[in-house]
């Protein structure tokens, strides 16, 4: 019972697998929306992106190479936005969901990702130095 949990925990420690996990749940949760408008789909994708940022920041504590994790996380974050932008716009057009899609600006939260990671690095540094 603990081996699958440890394996999943090991995979989710890596930014690439975090990115893939949150992209998959974004696509899987779209059919379960109550109001299927383009704005609702974009908001859902943005909320899962914020979840990716938070998860990524928490798992920074469990990594030894802090700066390599930092830069890999930022690269995965950019890749996440590119893939999510394309997949959500394809989902909206394929499912013929009405709306303008103006809520795609929720991805502007990418500017907070480096700040979250740097705050976590600072907390890790403070906790290790005392």
mmCIF file of N, CA and C in Angstrom, residues 1-127:
data_model
loop_
_atom_site.group_PDB
_atom_site.id
_atom_site.type_symbol
_atom_site.label_atom_id
_atom_site.label_comp_id
_atom_site.label_asym_id
_atom_site.label_seq_id
_atom_site.Cartn_x
_atom_site.Cartn_y
_atom_site.Cartn_z
ATOM 1 N N UNK A 1 0.811 -1.199 0.000
ATOM 2 C CA UNK A 1 0.000 0.000 0.000
ATOM 3 C C UNK A 1 0.854 1.263 0.000
ATOM 4 N N UNK A 2 1.986 1.222 0.716
ATOM 5 C CA UNK A 2 2.824 2.413 0.780
ATOM 6 C C UNK A 2 3.709 2.570 -0.445
ATOM 7 N N UNK A 3 3.977 1.490 -1.153
ATOM 8 C CA UNK A 3 4.855 1.600 -2.318
ATOM 9 C C UNK A 3 4.229 2.453 -3.416
ATOM 10 N N UNK A 4 2.957 2.268 -3.780
ATOM 11 C CA UNK A 4 2.390 3.158 -4.801
ATOM 12 C C UNK A 4 2.366 4.619 -4.352
ATOM 13 N N UNK A 5 2.093 4.864 -3.067
ATOM 14 C CA UNK A 5 2.083 6.235 -2.568
ATOM 15 C C UNK A 5 3.468 6.853 -2.671
ATOM 16 N N UNK A 6 4.493 6.096 -2.289
ATOM 17 C CA UNK A 6 5.862 6.615 -2.367
ATOM 18 C C UNK A 6 6.282 6.843 -3.814
ATOM 19 N N UNK A 7 5.849 5.969 -4.702
ATOM 20 C CA UNK A 7 6.179 6.136 -6.119
ATOM 21 C C UNK A 7 5.510 7.377 -6.690
ATOM 22 N N UNK A 8 4.233 7.588 -6.360
ATOM 23 C CA UNK A 8 3.518 8.779 -6.828
ATOM 24 C C UNK A 8 4.133 10.030 -6.222
ATOM 25 N N UNK A 9 4.490 9.971 -4.940
ATOM 26 C CA UNK A 9 5.142 11.103 -4.281
ATOM 27 C C UNK A 9 6.471 11.426 -4.951
ATOM 28 N N UNK A 10 7.231 10.381 -5.302
ATOM 29 C CA UNK A 10 8.511 10.582 -5.978
ATOM 30 C C UNK A 10 8.313 11.237 -7.350
ATOM 31 N N UNK A 11 7.301 10.788 -8.079
ATOM 32 C CA UNK A 11 7.040 11.382 -9.390
ATOM 33 C C UNK A 11 6.575 12.827 -9.272
ATOM 34 N N UNK A 12 5.692 13.104 -8.322
ATOM 35 C CA UNK A 12 5.154 14.456 -8.189
ATOM 36 C C UNK A 12 6.159 15.445 -7.620
ATOM 37 N N UNK A 13 7.294 14.977 -7.140
ATOM 38 C CA UNK A 13 8.347 15.892 -6.698
ATOM 39 C C UNK A 13 9.008 16.588 -7.878
ATOM 40 N N UNK A 14 8.890 16.025 -9.052
ATOM 41 C CA UNK A 14 9.561 16.561 -10.230
ATOM 42 C C UNK A 14 8.614 17.496 -10.978
ATOM 43 N N UNK A 15 9.101 18.693 -11.336
ATOM 44 C CA UNK A 15 8.228 19.691 -11.964
ATOM 45 C C UNK A 15 7.554 19.228 -13.253
ATOM 46 N N UNK A 16 8.222 18.428 -14.053
ATOM 47 C CA UNK A 16 7.620 17.979 -15.304
ATOM 48 C C UNK A 16 6.391 17.113 -15.045
ATOM 49 N N UNK A 17 6.480 16.214 -14.081
ATOM 50 C CA UNK A 17 5.337 15.366 -13.765
ATOM 51 C C UNK A 17 4.214 16.153 -13.102
ATOM 52 N N UNK A 18 4.562 17.170 -12.320
ATOM 53 C CA UNK A 18 3.541 18.057 -11.764
ATOM 54 C C UNK A 18 2.789 18.750 -12.895
ATOM 55 N N UNK A 19 3.538 19.210 -13.874
ATOM 56 C CA UNK A 19 2.951 19.903 -15.029
ATOM 57 C C UNK A 19 1.998 18.976 -15.778
ATOM 58 N N UNK A 20 2.441 17.768 -16.064
ATOM 59 C CA UNK A 20 1.607 16.800 -16.786
ATOM 60 C C UNK A 20 0.368 16.444 -15.965
ATOM 61 N N UNK A 21 0.536 16.248 -14.667
ATOM 62 C CA UNK A 21 -0.594 15.903 -13.795
ATOM 63 C C UNK A 21 -1.661 17.000 -13.819
ATOM 64 N N UNK A 22 -1.257 18.251 -13.653
ATOM 65 C CA UNK A 22 -2.244 19.328 -13.616
ATOM 66 C C UNK A 22 -2.860 19.590 -14.985
ATOM 67 N N UNK A 23 -2.121 19.359 -16.064
ATOM 68 C CA UNK A 23 -2.715 19.480 -17.393
ATOM 69 C C UNK A 23 -3.771 18.400 -17.617
ATOM 70 N N UNK A 24 -3.474 17.188 -17.167
ATOM 71 C CA UNK A 24 -4.447 16.105 -17.326
ATOM 72 C C UNK A 24 -5.722 16.350 -16.525
ATOM 73 N N UNK A 25 -5.591 16.805 -15.289
ATOM 74 C CA UNK A 25 -6.813 17.034 -14.526
ATOM 75 C C UNK A 25 -7.570 18.243 -15.063
ATOM 76 N N UNK A 26 -6.883 19.175 -15.686
ATOM 77 C CA UNK A 26 -7.583 20.295 -16.322
ATOM 78 C C UNK A 26 -8.492 19.784 -17.427
ATOM 79 N N UNK A 27 -7.945 18.940 -18.285
ATOM 80 C CA UNK A 27 -8.724 18.414 -19.409
ATOM 81 C C UNK A 27 -9.832 17.481 -18.918
ATOM 82 N N UNK A 28 -9.555 16.707 -17.865
ATOM 83 C CA UNK A 28 -10.553 15.764 -17.370
ATOM 84 C C UNK A 28 -11.711 16.444 -16.637
ATOM 85 N N UNK A 29 -11.493 17.618 -16.058
ATOM 86 C CA UNK A 29 -12.539 18.274 -15.294
ATOM 87 C C UNK A 29 -13.445 19.159 -16.143
ATOM 88 N N UNK A 30 -13.095 19.441 -17.377
ATOM 89 C CA UNK A 30 -13.923 20.311 -18.218
ATOM 90 C C UNK A 30 -15.341 19.764 -18.404
ATOM 91 N N UNK A 31 -15.543 18.463 -18.642
ATOM 92 C CA UNK A 31 -16.927 17.990 -18.811
ATOM 93 C C UNK A 31 -17.797 18.127 -17.562
ATOM 94 N N UNK A 32 -17.195 18.291 -16.399
ATOM 95 C CA UNK A 32 -17.958 18.361 -15.160
ATOM 96 C C UNK A 32 -18.322 19.788 -14.745
ATOM 97 N N UNK A 33 -18.053 20.744 -15.582
ATOM 98 C CA UNK A 33 -18.421 22.126 -15.274
ATOM 99 C C UNK A 33 -19.936 22.295 -15.329
ATOM 100 N N UNK A 34 -20.472 23.082 -14.438
ATOM 101 C CA UNK A 34 -21.916 23.340 -14.460
ATOM 102 C C UNK A 34 -22.273 24.276 -15.604
ATOM 103 N N UNK A 35 -21.607 25.412 -15.653
ATOM 104 C CA UNK A 35 -21.838 26.363 -16.747
ATOM 105 C C UNK A 35 -20.704 26.200 -17.744
ATOM 106 N N UNK A 36 -21.021 25.692 -18.886
ATOM 107 C CA UNK A 36 -19.977 25.498 -19.888
ATOM 108 C C UNK A 36 -19.921 26.715 -20.795
ATOM 109 N N UNK A 37 -19.173 27.698 -20.335
ATOM 110 C CA UNK A 37 -18.874 28.850 -21.177
ATOM 111 C C UNK A 37 -17.363 28.883 -21.335
ATOM 112 N N UNK A 38 -16.912 29.623 -22.314
ATOM 113 C CA UNK A 38 -15.472 29.712 -22.542
ATOM 114 C C UNK A 38 -14.763 30.313 -21.330
ATOM 115 N N UNK A 39 -15.403 31.292 -20.696
ATOM 116 C CA UNK A 39 -14.791 31.906 -19.514
ATOM 117 C C UNK A 39 -14.668 30.911 -18.366
ATOM 118 N N UNK A 40 -15.665 30.050 -18.190
ATOM 119 C CA UNK A 40 -15.606 29.050 -17.125
ATOM 120 C C UNK A 40 -14.478 28.049 -17.383
ATOM 121 N N UNK A 41 -14.295 27.667 -18.632
ATOM 122 C CA UNK A 41 -13.224 26.718 -18.967
ATOM 123 C C UNK A 41 -11.859 27.361 -18.730
ATOM 124 N N UNK A 42 -11.703 28.603 -19.150
ATOM 125 C CA UNK A 42 -10.433 29.300 -18.926
ATOM 126 C C UNK A 42 -10.173 29.507 -17.443
ATOM 127 N N UNK A 43 -11.204 29.832 -16.677
ATOM 128 C CA UNK A 43 -11.031 30.000 -15.229
ATOM 129 C C UNK A 43 -10.626 28.699 -14.555
ATOM 130 N N UNK A 44 -11.233 27.584 -14.980
ATOM 131 C CA UNK A 44 -10.862 26.285 -14.441
ATOM 132 C C UNK A 44 -9.394 25.981 -14.728
ATOM 133 N N UNK A 45 -8.981 26.234 -15.958
ATOM 134 C CA UNK A 45 -7.586 25.988 -16.327
ATOM 135 C C UNK A 45 -6.651 26.882 -15.513
ATOM 136 N N UNK A 46 -7.053 28.113 -15.278
ATOM 137 C CA UNK A 46 -6.231 29.024 -14.477
ATOM 138 C C UNK A 46 -6.149 28.620 -13.029
ATOM 139 N N UNK A 47 -7.244 28.114 -12.480
ATOM 140 C CA UNK A 47 -7.232 27.663 -11.085
ATOM 141 C C UNK A 47 -6.316 26.455 -10.931
ATOM 142 N N UNK A 48 -6.342 25.546 -11.896
ATOM 143 C CA UNK A 48 -5.426 24.411 -11.831
ATOM 144 C C UNK A 48 -3.979 24.861 -12.032
ATOM 145 N N UNK A 49 -3.762 25.912 -12.794
ATOM 146 C CA UNK A 49 -2.411 26.447 -12.939
ATOM 147 C C UNK A 49 -1.929 27.030 -11.613
ATOM 148 N N UNK A 50 -2.804 27.708 -10.894
ATOM 149 C CA UNK A 50 -2.443 28.224 -9.574
ATOM 150 C C UNK A 50 -2.150 27.054 -8.629
ATOM 151 N N UNK A 51 -2.899 25.966 -8.760
ATOM 152 C CA UNK A 51 -2.600 24.752 -7.992
ATOM 153 C C UNK A 51 -1.234 24.188 -8.332
ATOM 154 N N UNK A 52 -0.870 24.239 -9.609
ATOM 155 C CA UNK A 52 0.463 23.802 -10.032
ATOM 156 C C UNK A 52 1.533 24.667 -9.384
ATOM 157 N N UNK A 53 1.321 25.986 -9.349
ATOM 158 C CA UNK A 53 2.305 26.888 -8.747
ATOM 159 C C UNK A 53 2.477 26.574 -7.256
ATOM 160 N N UNK A 54 1.366 26.384 -6.554
ATOM 161 C CA UNK A 54 1.431 26.100 -5.114
ATOM 162 C C UNK A 54 2.097 24.752 -4.851
ATOM 163 N N UNK A 55 1.717 23.735 -5.597
ATOM 164 C CA UNK A 55 2.322 22.413 -5.438
ATOM 165 C C UNK A 55 3.811 22.465 -5.734
ATOM 166 N N UNK A 56 4.163 23.173 -6.771
ATOM 167 C CA UNK A 56 5.554 23.308 -7.158
ATOM 168 C C UNK A 56 6.362 23.991 -6.058
ATOM 169 N N UNK A 57 5.782 25.001 -5.438
ATOM 170 C CA UNK A 57 6.465 25.678 -4.348
ATOM 171 C C UNK A 57 6.650 24.798 -3.125
ATOM 172 N N UNK A 58 5.644 23.990 -2.797
ATOM 173 C CA UNK A 58 5.742 23.108 -1.633
ATOM 174 C C UNK A 58 6.804 22.041 -1.858
ATOM 175 N N UNK A 59 6.839 21.455 -3.042
ATOM 176 C CA UNK A 59 7.799 20.386 -3.306
ATOM 177 C C UNK A 59 9.226 20.900 -3.456
ATOM 178 N N UNK A 60 9.412 22.191 -3.468
ATOM 179 C CA UNK A 60 10.763 22.758 -3.484
ATOM 180 C C UNK A 60 11.516 22.371 -2.215
ATOM 181 N N UNK A 61 10.791 22.215 -1.106
ATOM 182 C CA UNK A 61 11.419 21.822 0.155
ATOM 183 C C UNK A 61 12.038 20.434 0.088
ATOM 184 N N UNK A 62 11.534 19.567 -0.769
ATOM 185 C CA UNK A 62 11.985 18.185 -0.821
ATOM 186 C C UNK A 62 13.077 17.956 -1.863
ATOM 187 N N UNK A 63 13.583 19.018 -2.437
ATOM 188 C CA UNK A 63 14.608 18.872 -3.470
ATOM 189 C C UNK A 63 15.935 19.399 -2.949
ATOM 190 N N UNK A 64 17.009 18.734 -3.349
ATOM 191 C CA UNK A 64 18.334 19.138 -2.887
ATOM 192 C C UNK A 64 18.920 20.261 -3.737
ATOM 193 N N UNK A 65 18.749 20.183 -5.045
ATOM 194 C CA UNK A 65 19.273 21.206 -5.946
ATOM 195 C C UNK A 65 18.273 22.331 -6.112
ATOM 196 N N UNK A 66 18.312 23.287 -5.198
ATOM 197 C CA UNK A 66 17.288 24.328 -5.150
ATOM 198 C C UNK A 66 17.261 25.159 -6.426
ATOM 199 N N UNK A 67 18.419 25.588 -6.890
ATOM 200 C CA UNK A 67 18.432 26.489 -8.049
ATOM 201 C C UNK A 67 18.129 25.766 -9.346
ATOM 202 N N UNK A 68 18.560 24.523 -9.468
ATOM 203 C CA UNK A 68 18.188 23.774 -10.675
ATOM 204 C C UNK A 68 16.681 23.520 -10.683
ATOM 205 N N UNK A 69 16.110 23.214 -9.511
ATOM 206 C CA UNK A 69 14.664 23.029 -9.404
ATOM 207 C C UNK A 69 13.946 24.327 -9.762
ATOM 208 N N UNK A 70 14.486 25.456 -9.318
ATOM 209 C CA UNK A 70 13.893 26.763 -9.598
ATOM 210 C C UNK A 70 13.786 27.001 -11.102
ATOM 211 N N UNK A 71 14.893 26.816 -11.818
ATOM 212 C CA UNK A 71 14.884 27.101 -13.258
ATOM 213 C C UNK A 71 14.105 26.054 -14.055
ATOM 214 N N UNK A 72 14.168 24.802 -13.631
ATOM 215 C CA UNK A 72 13.364 23.777 -14.297
ATOM 216 C C UNK A 72 11.881 24.057 -14.082
ATOM 217 N N UNK A 73 11.516 24.509 -12.886
ATOM 218 C CA UNK A 73 10.118 24.841 -12.593
ATOM 219 C C UNK A 73 9.618 25.983 -13.460
ATOM 220 N N UNK A 74 10.453 26.991 -13.643
ATOM 221 C CA UNK A 74 10.037 28.110 -14.493
ATOM 222 C C UNK A 74 9.885 27.682 -15.944
ATOM 223 N N UNK A 75 10.768 26.803 -16.413
ATOM 224 C CA UNK A 75 10.640 26.290 -17.778
ATOM 225 C C UNK A 75 9.370 25.458 -17.924
ATOM 226 N N UNK A 76 9.078 24.628 -16.927
ATOM 227 C CA UNK A 76 7.842 23.834 -16.963
ATOM 228 C C UNK A 76 6.614 24.728 -16.889
ATOM 229 N N UNK A 77 6.718 25.826 -16.160
ATOM 230 C CA UNK A 77 5.600 26.756 -16.056
ATOM 231 C C UNK A 77 5.299 27.401 -17.410
ATOM 232 N N UNK A 78 6.344 27.793 -18.118
ATOM 233 C CA UNK A 78 6.138 28.349 -19.466
ATOM 234 C C UNK A 78 5.551 27.299 -20.404
ATOM 235 N N UNK A 79 6.072 26.085 -20.316
ATOM 236 C CA UNK A 79 5.521 25.001 -21.130
ATOM 237 C C UNK A 79 4.082 24.705 -20.776
ATOM 238 N N UNK A 80 3.760 24.769 -19.485
ATOM 239 C CA UNK A 80 2.388 24.552 -19.028
ATOM 240 C C UNK A 80 1.454 25.565 -19.664
ATOM 241 N N UNK A 81 1.854 26.820 -19.661
ATOM 242 C CA UNK A 81 0.984 27.864 -20.219
ATOM 243 C C UNK A 81 0.806 27.677 -21.723
ATOM 244 N N UNK A 82 1.867 27.314 -22.416
ATOM 245 C CA UNK A 82 1.745 27.090 -23.861
ATOM 246 C C UNK A 82 0.814 25.915 -24.163
ATOM 247 N N UNK A 83 1.020 24.802 -23.471
ATOM 248 C CA UNK A 83 0.199 23.616 -23.731
ATOM 249 C C UNK A 83 -1.236 23.841 -23.268
ATOM 250 N N UNK A 84 -1.413 24.457 -22.097
ATOM 251 C CA UNK A 84 -2.770 24.705 -21.597
ATOM 252 C C UNK A 84 -3.504 25.686 -22.505
ATOM 253 N N UNK A 85 -2.809 26.703 -22.971
ATOM 254 C CA UNK A 85 -3.455 27.658 -23.875
ATOM 255 C C UNK A 85 -3.940 27.007 -25.150
ATOM 256 N N UNK A 86 -3.103 26.152 -25.728
ATOM 257 C CA UNK A 86 -3.502 25.472 -26.954
ATOM 258 C C UNK A 86 -4.609 24.444 -26.690
ATOM 259 N N UNK A 87 -4.460 23.659 -25.622
ATOM 260 C CA UNK A 87 -5.451 22.606 -25.377
ATOM 261 C C UNK A 87 -6.806 23.175 -24.964
ATOM 262 N N UNK A 88 -6.816 24.240 -24.166
ATOM 263 C CA UNK A 88 -8.094 24.820 -23.752
ATOM 264 C C UNK A 88 -8.778 25.487 -24.940
ATOM 265 N N UNK A 89 -8.022 26.178 -25.773
ATOM 266 C CA UNK A 89 -8.656 26.792 -26.939
ATOM 267 C C UNK A 89 -9.164 25.725 -27.911
ATOM 268 N N UNK A 90 -8.449 24.611 -28.034
ATOM 269 C CA UNK A 90 -8.934 23.502 -28.866
ATOM 270 C C UNK A 90 -10.180 22.859 -28.255
ATOM 271 N N UNK A 91 -10.197 22.713 -26.934
ATOM 272 C CA UNK A 91 -11.383 22.166 -26.263
ATOM 273 C C UNK A 91 -12.590 23.061 -26.446
ATOM 274 N N UNK A 92 -12.385 24.366 -26.322
ATOM 275 C CA UNK A 92 -13.491 25.309 -26.474
ATOM 276 C C UNK A 92 -14.057 25.236 -27.891
ATOM 277 N N UNK A 93 -13.174 25.168 -28.878
ATOM 278 C CA UNK A 93 -13.665 25.114 -30.259
ATOM 279 C C UNK A 93 -14.229 23.732 -30.607
ATOM 280 N N UNK A 94 -13.636 22.651 -30.080
ATOM 281 C CA UNK A 94 -14.119 21.309 -30.399
ATOM 282 C C UNK A 94 -15.475 21.022 -29.749
ATOM 283 N N UNK A 95 -15.665 21.505 -28.547
ATOM 284 C CA UNK A 95 -16.935 21.281 -27.850
ATOM 285 C C UNK A 95 -17.973 22.347 -28.175
ATOM 286 N N UNK A 96 -17.591 23.291 -29.032
ATOM 287 C CA UNK A 96 -18.478 24.384 -29.452
ATOM 288 C C UNK A 96 -19.072 25.111 -28.236
ATOM 289 N N UNK A 97 -18.170 25.500 -27.334
ATOM 290 C CA UNK A 97 -18.572 26.201 -26.123
ATOM 291 C C UNK A 97 -18.649 27.688 -26.442
ATOM 292 N N UNK A 98 -19.753 28.297 -26.025
ATOM 293 C CA UNK A 98 -19.954 29.714 -26.338
ATOM 294 C C UNK A 98 -19.189 30.590 -25.348
ATOM 295 N N UNK A 99 -18.889 31.786 -25.781
ATOM 296 C CA UNK A 99 -18.216 32.755 -24.931
ATOM 297 C C UNK A 99 -17.022 33.354 -25.626
ATOM 298 N N UNK A 100 -16.520 34.407 -25.027
ATOM 299 C CA UNK A 100 -15.429 35.135 -25.666
ATOM 300 C C UNK A 100 -14.059 34.642 -25.248
ATOM 301 N N UNK A 101 -13.942 34.017 -24.101
ATOM 302 C CA UNK A 101 -12.648 33.533 -23.644
ATOM 303 C C UNK A 101 -11.759 34.617 -23.088
ATOM 304 N N UNK A 102 -12.353 35.703 -22.645
ATOM 305 C CA UNK A 102 -11.557 36.788 -22.082
ATOM 306 C C UNK A 102 -10.886 36.397 -20.774
ATOM 307 N N UNK A 103 -11.347 35.350 -20.157
ATOM 308 C CA UNK A 103 -10.769 34.923 -18.877
ATOM 309 C C UNK A 103 -9.432 34.228 -19.050
ATOM 310 N N UNK A 104 -8.929 34.135 -20.247
ATOM 311 C CA UNK A 104 -7.607 33.557 -20.460
ATOM 312 C C UNK A 104 -6.530 34.388 -19.776
ATOM 313 N N UNK A 105 -6.872 35.602 -19.403
ATOM 314 C CA UNK A 105 -5.913 36.458 -18.709
ATOM 315 C C UNK A 105 -5.610 35.964 -17.306
ATOM 316 N N UNK A 106 -6.308 34.933 -16.843
ATOM 317 C CA UNK A 106 -6.006 34.380 -15.526
ATOM 318 C C UNK A 106 -4.591 33.828 -15.492
ATOM 319 N N UNK A 107 -4.042 33.501 -16.650
ATOM 320 C CA UNK A 107 -2.686 32.974 -16.709
ATOM 321 C C UNK A 107 -1.634 34.053 -16.471
ATOM 322 N N UNK A 108 -2.066 35.285 -16.251
ATOM 323 C CA UNK A 108 -1.123 36.345 -15.906
ATOM 324 C C UNK A 108 -0.491 36.045 -14.537
ATOM 325 N N UNK A 109 -1.082 35.085 -13.821
ATOM 326 C CA UNK A 109 -0.521 34.700 -12.528
ATOM 327 C C UNK A 109 0.863 34.092 -12.660
ATOM 328 N N UNK A 110 1.348 33.893 -13.886
ATOM 329 C CA UNK A 110 2.707 33.384 -14.065
ATOM 330 C C UNK A 110 3.729 34.327 -13.444
ATOM 331 N N UNK A 111 3.373 35.599 -13.315
ATOM 332 C CA UNK A 111 4.337 36.533 -12.731
ATOM 333 C C UNK A 111 4.568 36.234 -11.252
ATOM 334 N N UNK A 112 3.670 35.504 -10.606
ATOM 335 C CA UNK A 112 3.846 35.166 -9.198
ATOM 336 C C UNK A 112 4.627 33.877 -8.976
ATOM 337 N N UNK A 113 4.813 33.093 -10.002
ATOM 338 C CA UNK A 113 5.506 31.820 -9.824
ATOM 339 C C UNK A 113 6.938 31.999 -9.326
ATOM 340 N N UNK A 114 7.752 32.862 -9.946
ATOM 341 C CA UNK A 114 9.105 33.043 -9.397
ATOM 342 C C UNK A 114 9.093 33.594 -7.976
ATOM 343 N N UNK A 115 8.119 34.438 -7.669
ATOM 344 C CA UNK A 115 8.044 34.997 -6.318
ATOM 345 C C UNK A 115 7.729 33.924 -5.287
ATOM 346 N N UNK A 116 6.825 33.015 -5.632
ATOM 347 C CA UNK A 116 6.492 31.917 -4.729
ATOM 348 C C UNK A 116 7.712 31.035 -4.506
ATOM 349 N N UNK A 117 8.410 30.712 -5.583
ATOM 350 C CA UNK A 117 9.586 29.852 -5.454
ATOM 351 C C UNK A 117 10.687 30.532 -4.645
ATOM 352 N N UNK A 118 10.909 31.824 -4.887
ATOM 353 C CA UNK A 118 11.930 32.543 -4.129
ATOM 354 C C UNK A 118 11.550 32.660 -2.653
ATOM 355 N N UNK A 119 10.271 32.842 -2.362
ATOM 356 C CA UNK A 119 9.826 32.882 -0.963
ATOM 357 C C UNK A 119 10.068 31.535 -0.291
ATOM 358 N N UNK A 120 9.826 30.449 -1.009
ATOM 359 C CA UNK A 120 10.057 29.123 -0.440
ATOM 360 C C UNK A 120 11.558 28.863 -0.239
ATOM 361 N N UNK A 121 12.380 29.359 -1.158
ATOM 362 C CA UNK A 121 13.834 29.232 -0.988
ATOM 363 C C UNK A 121 14.281 30.006 0.237
ATOM 364 N N UNK A 122 13.727 31.194 0.434
ATOM 365 C CA UNK A 122 14.054 31.986 1.602
ATOM 366 C C UNK A 122 13.629 31.280 2.893
ATOM 367 N N UNK A 123 12.422 30.714 2.903
ATOM 368 C CA UNK A 123 11.977 29.975 4.087
ATOM 369 C C UNK A 123 12.843 28.761 4.364
ATOM 370 N N UNK A 124 13.244 28.078 3.310
ATOM 371 C CA UNK A 124 14.123 26.920 3.484
ATOM 372 C C UNK A 124 15.486 27.363 4.020
ATOM 373 N N UNK A 125 15.994 28.463 3.535
ATOM 374 C CA UNK A 125 17.281 28.977 3.996
ATOM 375 C C UNK A 125 17.210 29.399 5.462
ATOM 376 N N UNK A 126 16.121 30.068 5.839
ATOM 377 C CA UNK A 126 15.955 30.496 7.224
ATOM 378 C C UNK A 126 15.824 29.295 8.156
ATOM 379 N N UNK A 127 15.058 28.303 7.729
ATOM 380 C CA UNK A 127 14.870 27.125 8.585
ATOM 381 C C UNK A 127 16.136 26.277 8.698
#
